[in-house]
Structure formats: C-alpha cells, structure tokens
Tab-separated table of C-alpha atoms in Angstrom:
chain	number	residue	atom	x	y	z
A	18	LYS	CA	-0.026	-0.134	0.158
A	19	ALA	CA	2.717	2.480	0.788
A	20	HIS	CA	4.390	1.817	-2.555
A	21	GLU	CA	1.032	2.509	-4.445
A	22	ASN	CA	0.714	5.680	-2.497
A	23	TYR	CA	4.343	6.742	-3.407
A	24	GLN	CA	3.413	6.034	-7.071
A	25	LYS	CA	0.214	8.019	-7.106
A	26	SER	CA	1.864	10.918	-5.150
A	27	PHE	CA	4.807	11.116	-7.613
A	28	PHE	CA	2.484	11.083	-10.612
A	29	ASP	CA	0.266	13.684	-9.143
A	30	LEU	CA	3.213	15.915	-8.448
A	31	LEU	CA	4.680	15.350	-11.985
A	32	GLN	CA	1.337	16.062	-13.672
A	33	HIS	CA	0.802	19.268	-11.598
A	34	THR	CA	4.259	20.353	-12.273
A	35	ILE	CA	4.038	19.909	-16.180
A	36	LYS	CA	0.535	21.433	-16.080
A	37	ALA	CA	1.793	24.556	-14.237
A	38	LEU	CA	4.827	24.890	-16.521
A	39	SER	CA	2.672	24.676	-19.635
A	40	GLU	CA	0.278	27.340	-18.389
A	41	SER	CA	3.244	29.735	-17.866
A	42	LEU	CA	4.256	29.495	-21.473
A	43	VAL	CA	2.478	30.726	-24.488
A	44	PRO	CA	-0.491	28.740	-25.795
A	45	PRO	CA	0.600	25.390	-27.353
A	46	PRO	CA	0.458	25.296	-31.137
A	47	CYS	CA	-1.371	22.041	-31.251
A	48	ASP	CA	-2.688	19.467	-28.828
A	49	TRP	CA	-0.139	17.485	-26.850
A	50	GLY	CA	0.322	15.135	-23.743
A	51	PHE	CA	2.747	13.131	-21.760
A	52	TYR	CA	2.801	9.644	-20.761
A	53	LEU	CA	5.031	7.841	-18.304
A	54	ALA	CA	7.040	4.861	-19.672
A	55	GLY	CA	9.205	2.300	-18.099
A	56	SER	CA	8.995	1.214	-14.314
A	57	ARG	CA	6.950	4.191	-13.098
A	58	ALA	CA	4.174	3.361	-15.798
A	59	ARG	CA	4.290	-0.347	-14.601
A	60	GLY	CA	4.158	0.625	-11.179
A	61	ASP	CA	7.141	-1.007	-9.908
A	62	ALA	CA	9.386	2.000	-9.557
A	63	SER	CA	11.412	2.826	-6.496
A	64	PRO	CA	12.714	6.256	-5.280
A	65	ARG	CA	15.808	5.590	-7.098
A	66	SER	CA	14.028	4.722	-10.442
A	67	ASP	CA	14.862	7.059	-13.469
A	68	LEU	CA	12.011	8.979	-15.278
A	69	ASP	CA	11.062	7.794	-18.793
A	70	ILE	CA	8.510	10.228	-20.193
A	71	THR	CA	7.043	10.235	-23.748
A	72	LEU	CA	5.646	13.575	-24.982
A	73	LEU	CA	3.109	13.175	-27.838
A	74	ILE	CA	2.782	16.129	-30.195
A	75	ALA	CA	-0.513	16.041	-32.539
A	76	ASN	CA	1.197	17.720	-35.455
A	77	GLU	CA	4.629	16.745	-36.366
A	78	LYS	CA	5.154	20.355	-38.180
A	79	TYR	CA	5.306	21.669	-34.433
A	80	LEU	CA	8.159	19.536	-33.260
A	81	ASN	CA	10.640	22.411	-33.106
A	82	ASP	CA	8.176	24.958	-32.043
A	83	ASP	CA	9.372	27.254	-29.188
A	84	PHE	CA	6.327	25.976	-26.638
A	85	PHE	CA	7.747	22.431	-26.721
A	86	LYS	CA	11.469	23.589	-26.614
A	87	ALA	CA	10.720	25.544	-23.259
A	88	LEU	CA	8.699	22.757	-21.914
A	89	LEU	CA	11.663	20.362	-22.329
A	90	LYS	CA	14.272	22.860	-20.968
C-alpha cells in the first residue's frame, strides 16, 4: 500500500508540475500530452528509478516549436 501511495503521489506531483509549467508558457500550437513509460508506468518504480517520459505532439510540423522547446528545458 505504501508503494502504491508513493507511485500515485509522484505521478500527481509530476502532472501538476507539467501543467503549471505549460500554463506559464505561450499557448501550445497544437494538442499534446505526456505519458510515463518504464518502471513508473508499470507501477514498480523505486525512489531511485529514473524517469521515462514520452511527449506526444499532435502535429509533427510543430516538433521544433518554441513552446515544446521551453517545456523540455
């Protein structure tokens, strides 16, 4: 149970941080989202696990847009 709480708390913090960061930037040029991959997505990460994030951008012509560059800094 403690591990489940840790996983959920971590994801909630990550989601809140990315949302707050994206809201501080200019509006995105297209729809986008992020997904966890690896051990965090499987639910078996430990506090020492790395963080694998996949960023999906709805329109590939915006791959080099300033919004996404700033988001990934």
